[in-house]
Coordinates of C-alpha atoms in Angstrom, one line a residue:
X1 CA -3.2 17.9 51.1
X2 CA 0.0 19.6 50.0
X3 CA 0.7 19.6 46.3
X4 CA 4.2 19.1 44.8
X5 CA 5.5 22.1 42.9
X6 CA 8.7 21.8 40.8
X7 CA 10.6 24.9 39.6
X8 CA 13.3 24.5 37.0
X9 CA 16.0 27.1 36.2
X10 CA 17.7 27.5 32.8
X11 CA 18.8 24.0 31.5
X12 CA 22.4 23.3 30.7
X13 CA 23.2 22.7 27.0
X14 CA 26.2 20.4 26.5
X15 CA 26.9 21.9 23.1
X16 CA 27.2 25.3 24.6
X17 CA 29.5 24.1 27.3
X18 CA 31.8 22.3 24.8
X19 CA 31.8 25.4 22.6
X20 CA 32.7 27.7 25.4
X21 CA 35.6 25.4 26.5
X22 CA 36.9 25.1 23.0
X23 CA 36.8 28.9 22.4
X24 CA 38.6 29.6 25.7
X25 CA 41.3 26.9 25.0
X26 CA 41.9 27.8 21.4
X27 CA 42.2 31.6 22.0
X28 CA 44.2 31.4 25.3
X29 CA 46.3 28.2 24.9
X30 CA 47.5 28.1 21.3
X31 CA 49.2 24.8 20.4
X32 CA 49.6 25.6 16.6
X33 CA 48.6 22.1 15.5
X34 CA 47.7 21.7 11.9
X35 CA 48.1 18.0 10.9
X36 CA 46.6 15.9 8.2
X37 CA 44.3 14.1 10.6
X38 CA 44.5 16.3 13.6
X39 CA 43.8 20.0 14.3
X40 CA 43.5 22.0 17.6
X41 CA 39.7 21.5 18.0
X42 CA 40.0 17.7 17.6
X43 CA 43.0 17.5 20.0
X44 CA 41.1 19.5 22.7
X45 CA 38.1 17.2 22.2
X46 CA 40.3 14.2 22.8
X47 CA 41.8 15.7 25.9
X48 CA 38.4 16.8 27.2
X49 CA 37.1 13.2 26.6
X50 CA 40.1 11.8 28.4
X51 CA 39.6 14.3 31.3
X52 CA 35.8 13.6 31.8
X53 CA 36.5 9.8 31.6
X54 CA 39.8 10.3 33.7
X55 CA 41.7 8.1 31.3
X56 CA 44.6 8.6 28.9
X57 CA 44.7 10.1 25.4
X58 CA 45.8 6.7 24.1
X59 CA 42.6 5.0 25.4
X60 CA 40.5 7.9 24.0
X61 CA 42.0 7.5 20.5
X62 CA 41.3 3.8 20.7
X63 CA 37.6 4.3 21.7
X64 CA 36.8 7.3 19.5
X65 CA 36.5 7.2 15.7
X66 CA 38.6 10.4 15.5
X67 CA 40.8 9.3 12.6
X68 CA 44.1 9.7 14.3
X69 CA 46.3 7.5 16.5
X70 CA 47.6 8.1 20.0
X71 CA 51.1 8.4 18.6
X72 CA 50.0 11.3 16.5
X73 CA 48.4 13.1 19.5
X74 CA 51.5 12.5 21.6
X75 CA 53.9 13.8 18.9
X76 CA 51.9 17.0 18.3
X77 CA 51.6 17.6 22.0
X78 CA 55.3 17.3 22.5
X79 CA 56.0 19.5 19.5
X80 CA 53.6 22.2 20.7
X81 CA 54.7 22.2 24.3
X82 CA 58.3 22.7 25.1
X83 CA 59.8 20.6 27.9
X84 CA 62.2 23.3 29.0
X85 CA 61.6 25.5 32.1
X86 CA 60.9 28.4 29.8
X87 CA 58.2 26.4 28.0
X88 CA 56.5 25.5 31.3
X89 CA 56.5 29.1 32.4
X90 CA 55.0 30.3 29.1
X91 CA 52.3 27.6 29.3
X92 CA 51.6 28.8 32.9
X93 CA 50.9 32.3 31.5
X94 CA 48.5 30.9 28.9
X95 CA 46.6 28.8 31.4
X96 CA 46.3 31.7 33.9
X97 CA 44.9 33.9 31.0
X98 CA 42.4 31.2 30.3
X99 CA 41.3 30.9 34.0
X100 CA 40.9 34.7 34.1
X101 CA 39.0 34.8 30.8
X102 CA 36.3 32.3 31.8
X103 CA 35.4 34.1 35.0
X104 CA 31.7 35.2 35.1
X105 CA 31.1 38.9 34.2
X106 CA 29.2 39.4 37.5
X107 CA 32.3 38.4 39.4
X108 CA 34.6 40.6 37.4
X109 CA 32.3 43.6 37.9
X110 CA 32.6 43.2 41.7
X111 CA 36.4 43.1 41.8
X112 CA 36.7 46.8 42.5
X113 CA 33.8 46.9 44.9
X114 CA 34.7 44.3 47.5
X115 CA 37.5 42.2 49.0
X116 CA 37.6 38.5 48.7
X117 CA 38.8 35.7 50.9
X118 CA 41.4 33.5 49.1
X119 CA 42.9 30.1 49.6
X120 CA 46.4 29.0 48.5
X121 CA 47.0 25.3 48.3
X122 CA 49.5 22.7 47.0
X123 CA 48.4 19.9 44.7
X124 CA 50.8 16.9 44.7
X125 CA 50.6 14.3 42.0
X126 CA 52.8 11.2 42.4
X127 CA 55.4 10.7 39.7
X128 CA 56.9 7.3 39.0
X129 CA 59.8 8.2 36.6
X130 CA 62.8 10.3 36.0
X131 CA 62.9 14.1 35.3
X132 CA 62.5 15.1 31.7
X133 CA 65.3 17.6 31.5
X134 CA 66.3 19.1 34.9
X135 CA 66.2 17.7 38.4
X136 CA 64.1 20.7 39.6
X137 CA 61.0 19.4 37.8
X138 CA 60.4 16.8 40.6
X139 CA 60.1 17.5 44.3
X140 CA 60.7 14.9 47.0
X141 CA 58.7 14.3 50.2
X142 CA 57.2 11.6 52.3
X143 CA 56.3 8.4 50.6
X144 CA 52.9 8.5 48.9
X145 CA 51.3 6.2 46.3
X146 CA 54.4 4.1 46.3
X147 CA 56.9 6.9 45.6
X148 CA 58.7 9.8 47.2
X149 CA 58.7 11.8 43.9
X150 CA 55.9 14.1 42.8
X151 CA 55.0 17.0 40.6
X152 CA 53.7 19.8 42.7
X153 CA 51.3 22.6 41.6
X154 CA 50.1 25.6 43.6
X155 CA 46.8 27.3 43.1
X156 CA 45.0 30.4 44.2
X157 CA 41.2 30.3 44.6
X158 CA 38.6 32.5 46.1
X159 CA 36.4 31.4 49.1
X160 CA 33.6 33.9 49.1
X161 CA 29.8 33.6 49.1
X162 CA 29.8 29.9 48.0
X163 CA 32.1 30.9 45.1
X164 CA 35.4 29.0 44.8
X165 CA 36.7 29.8 41.4
X166 CA 40.3 28.9 40.6
X167 CA 42.2 32.1 39.7
X168 CA 45.8 31.2 39.3
X169 CA 48.0 28.1 38.8
X170 CA 51.7 27.7 38.9
X171 CA 54.3 24.8 38.7
X172 CA 56.3 24.4 41.9
X173 CA 60.0 23.7 41.1
X174 CA 62.2 21.9 43.6
X175 CA 64.8 24.6 43.7
X176 CA 62.5 27.4 44.7
X177 CA 61.1 28.4 48.1
X178 CA 57.4 28.6 49.1
X179 CA 57.8 32.3 49.4
X180 CA 58.5 32.6 45.7
X181 CA 55.4 30.5 45.0
X182 CA 53.2 32.6 47.2
X183 CA 54.6 35.8 45.6
X184 CA 54.0 34.6 42.1
X185 CA 50.4 33.6 42.8
X186 CA 49.4 36.8 44.5
X187 CA 51.1 39.0 42.0
X188 CA 49.1 37.3 39.2
X189 CA 45.9 37.9 41.2
X190 CA 46.8 41.5 41.9
X191 CA 47.5 41.9 38.2
X192 CA 43.8 41.7 37.3
X193 CA 42.6 43.7 40.2
X194 CA 41.8 41.2 43.0
X195 CA 41.7 42.7 46.5
X196 CA 42.4 40.2 49.3
X197 CA 40.5 40.3 52.6
X198 CA 42.2 37.3 54.1
X199 CA 44.5 34.6 52.8
X200 CA 43.8 31.0 54.1
X201 CA 46.9 29.0 53.3
X202 CA 47.6 25.3 53.5
X203 CA 49.7 24.1 56.5
X204 CA 52.5 23.4 54.1
X205 CA 53.1 27.1 53.8
X206 CA 53.6 27.5 57.6
X207 CA 57.0 29.1 57.8
X208 CA 58.5 32.3 59.1
X209 CA 59.6 33.4 55.6
X210 CA 56.0 33.2 54.3
X211 CA 54.7 35.0 57.5
X212 CA 57.2 37.8 56.9
X213 CA 56.3 38.2 53.2
X214 CA 52.6 38.3 53.8
X215 CA 53.0 40.8 56.7
X216 CA 55.3 43.0 54.6
X217 CA 52.7 43.2 51.9
X218 CA 49.9 43.8 54.4
X219 CA 48.0 40.6 53.6
X220 CA 45.9 39.3 56.4
X221 CA 46.5 35.6 56.9
X222 CA 45.2 32.5 58.8
X223 CA 47.4 29.5 58.7
X224 CA 47.2 26.2 60.6
X225 CA 50.3 25.4 62.6
X226 CA 51.6 21.8 62.9
X227 CA 52.2 21.0 66.5
X228 CA 55.9 20.2 66.7
X229 CA 58.2 20.7 69.7
X230 CA 57.6 21.0 73.4
X231 CA 56.9 24.8 73.3
X232 CA 53.8 24.4 71.1
X233 CA 52.6 21.3 72.9
X234 CA 52.8 23.2 76.2
X235 CA 50.4 25.8 74.9
X236 CA 47.6 23.2 74.7
X237 CA 46.3 23.8 78.2
X238 CA 43.2 25.0 80.0
X239 CA 39.5 24.5 79.5
X240 CA 38.8 27.2 77.0
X241 CA 40.1 28.4 73.6
X242 CA 42.3 31.5 73.8
X243 CA 44.7 33.8 72.0
X244 CA 48.3 34.4 72.7
X245 CA 51.6 35.7 71.2
X246 CA 54.3 33.2 70.2
X247 CA 57.8 33.4 68.8
X248 CA 58.9 30.8 66.2
X249 CA 62.6 29.9 66.0
X250 CA 63.4 31.8 69.2
X251 CA 67.1 32.6 69.9
X252 CA 67.9 32.5 66.1
X253 CA 68.2 35.1 63.4
X254 CA 64.9 33.8 61.8
X255 CA 62.9 34.5 65.0
X256 CA 59.4 35.7 64.2
X257 CA 56.6 36.7 66.6
X258 CA 52.9 36.4 65.6
X259 CA 49.5 35.9 67.1
X260 CA 48.4 32.3 67.8
X261 CA 44.8 31.2 68.2
X262 CA 44.3 28.0 70.1
X263 CA 40.9 26.4 69.6
X264 CA 39.7 23.6 71.9
X265 CA 37.4 21.2 70.2
X266 CA 35.6 18.1 71.5
X267 CA 35.9 15.1 69.2
X268 CA 32.4 13.9 70.2
X269 CA 33.0 10.4 68.8
X270 CA 34.0 11.6 65.3
X271 CA 36.1 9.0 63.5
X272 CA 35.6 6.8 66.6
X273 CA 37.6 9.1 68.9
X274 CA 36.7 10.9 72.1
X275 CA 38.3 13.6 74.1
X276 CA 39.7 17.0 73.2
X277 CA 41.6 18.3 70.1
X278 CA 43.6 21.5 70.1
X279 CA 43.8 23.3 66.7
X280 CA 46.4 26.1 66.4
X281 CA 46.3 28.9 63.9
X282 CA 48.8 31.7 63.1
X283 CA 46.9 34.9 62.4
X284 CA 47.7 38.5 61.4
X285 CA 45.4 41.5 60.9
X286 CA 42.2 39.6 61.4
X287 CA 40.7 41.9 64.0
X288 CA 39.1 41.1 67.3
X289 CA 37.6 37.7 66.2
X290 CA 36.9 35.0 68.8
X291 CA 39.0 31.8 68.5
X292 CA 36.0 29.7 67.6
X293 CA 35.1 32.1 64.8
X294 CA 38.7 31.8 63.5
X295 CA 38.1 28.1 63.3
X296 CA 34.8 28.5 61.5
X297 CA 36.4 31.0 59.0
X298 CA 39.2 28.6 58.2
X299 CA 36.7 25.8 57.7
X300 CA 35.3 27.7 54.7
X301 CA 38.4 26.8 52.8
X302 CA 37.5 23.1 53.1
X303 CA 35.4 23.7 50.0
X304 CA 38.7 24.1 48.2
X305 CA 39.8 20.7 49.5
X306 CA 36.7 19.1 48.1
X307 CA 37.4 21.0 44.9
X308 CA 40.7 19.3 44.6
X309 CA 39.1 16.0 45.0
X310 CA 36.8 17.0 42.1
X311 CA 39.8 18.1 40.1
X312 CA 41.1 14.6 40.1
X313 CA 37.7 13.4 38.8
X314 CA 38.1 15.5 35.6
X315 CA 41.9 15.2 35.2
X316 CA 43.2 13.1 32.3
X317 CA 45.9 10.6 33.1
X318 CA 49.3 10.4 31.3
X319 CA 52.6 8.6 31.5
X320 CA 54.5 11.4 29.7
X321 CA 57.7 12.8 31.2
X322 CA 57.0 16.2 29.6
X323 CA 56.2 18.5 32.6
X324 CA 54.4 20.9 30.2
X325 CA 52.0 18.1 29.1
X326 CA 51.3 17.3 32.8
X327 CA 50.7 20.9 33.6
X328 CA 48.3 21.3 30.7
X329 CA 46.2 18.4 31.9
X330 CA 46.0 19.9 35.4
X331 CA 45.1 23.3 33.9
X332 CA 42.4 21.7 31.7
X333 CA 40.9 20.1 34.8
X334 CA 40.7 23.4 36.6
X335 CA 39.1 25.0 33.6
X336 CA 36.4 22.3 33.5
X337 CA 35.9 22.7 37.3
X338 CA 35.4 26.5 36.9
X339 CA 32.8 25.9 34.2
X340 CA 31.0 23.5 36.5
X341 CA 31.1 26.0 39.4
X342 CA 29.7 28.7 37.2
X343 CA 26.9 26.5 35.8
X344 CA 26.0 25.2 39.3
X345 CA 24.8 28.7 40.2
X346 CA 22.5 28.7 37.2
X347 CA 21.3 25.2 36.9
X348 CA 19.0 24.4 39.8
X349 CA 15.8 22.5 40.4
X350 CA 13.7 23.4 43.4
X351 CA 11.0 21.1 44.6
X352 CA 8.4 22.3 47.1
X353 CA 6.6 19.8 49.3
X354 CA 4.2 22.2 51.2
X355 CA 6.6 24.1 53.5
X356 CA 9.5 21.8 52.7
X357 CA 12.0 22.7 50.0
X358 CA 14.5 20.4 48.3
X359 CA 17.2 21.9 46.0
X360 CA 18.8 19.7 43.3
X361 CA 22.1 21.0 42.0
X362 CA 24.0 20.1 38.9
X363 CA 26.7 17.6 39.8
X364 CA 30.2 17.4 38.4
X365 CA 29.6 13.8 37.4
X366 CA 26.6 14.7 35.4
X367 CA 28.4 17.6 33.6
X368 CA 31.3 15.3 32.8
X369 CA 28.9 12.7 31.5
X370 CA 27.2 15.3 29.2
X371 CA 30.5 16.3 27.7
X372 CA 31.5 12.6 27.4
X373 CA 28.4 11.6 25.5
X374 CA 28.5 14.7 23.3
X375 CA 32.0 14.0 22.1
X376 CA 31.1 10.3 21.5
X377 CA 28.1 11.6 19.4
X378 CA 30.3 13.9 17.4
X379 CA 33.0 11.4 16.5
X380 CA 31.4 8.1 17.0
X381 CA 32.6 5.1 19.0
X382 CA 34.5 2.1 17.7
X383 CA 32.8 -1.2 18.0
X384 CA 33.9 -3.5 20.8
X385 CA 35.5 -5.9 18.4
X386 CA 37.6 -3.1 16.8
X387 CA 38.7 -1.9 20.2
X388 CA 39.7 -5.3 21.3
X389 CA 41.6 -6.0 18.1
X390 CA 43.5 -2.7 18.2
X391 CA 44.4 -3.3 21.8
X392 CA 45.8 -6.8 21.0
X393 CA 47.9 -5.4 18.2
X394 CA 49.3 -2.7 20.5

């Protein structure tokens, strides 16, 4: 009869996780807060509590016995974070420094030894309000979540050996092009020595200007191409996947010729559909790789998509018009997510059932619950009657 063997790796200490987060935030993102009932450490605890419970700082101040009101937190945040465009850019630099600081030493040692696959994506958060200072704070697009207005953020992450750390974050202004966004992200990555093997970009970056910039800087890319127009639709023919050359914006000054990979996939009843799907990718400097392999390589970046779903699980909510406050909450969520990804490689339980093996990983929900309970233990929680009474008074 087979015996069950359980092997545990190093356990995760919630106190150490909180301490590491506070050290990184206080050293890299100085808010210069020194109030009578509020300092930087307490403010970060309130924001971490809000993020792990995906609620607002007002609700967190109501639930925690932290000795300060939500108005105090809001005033200190608005005083410490400028609403101007310059203030947002300065906060970007601080957040990117924090993202770089918290990367594992093992990853930093390998930067000069290998090239990494990277993913560039856009994160859109619906915004129901007016711009704080300038119209360029809010971008417009198709209706989503009941509005056509949104704050947009672009991120750069690695997709390599089950590692998907977020490396850079930037605020996307309405008056700038996506080429400027890509350039800003890659220059920040190159600044600390990242060497890119391939760049997997979101389909929102599919434009001739982005193609040209990446080719000019010798960055190999794989981008999905939205099927628009008769010329692209006519390429979806035949019984096999294939590779061809295609010119975008033909007969115009913006004409650009690149390689296209067309992948023929059977739906096989997925999502209740049958038949054939054609997936089109624009590629450059990827070598002699088969079309199906191009599709498999691009699928690796889907881990980044799941990472963005996890980002919203640890992102604090706010109704503030201050774009710097909103950027800070997105950056905090990325920092928490990076901590989770680093710990996930350490915390592991392996159960052996004879020849069968089951691996139990640390989940983001469990890590968030650990931080949530620790902060409640540090500050204490208001009684239900007190919470209800304060809510009625508000």
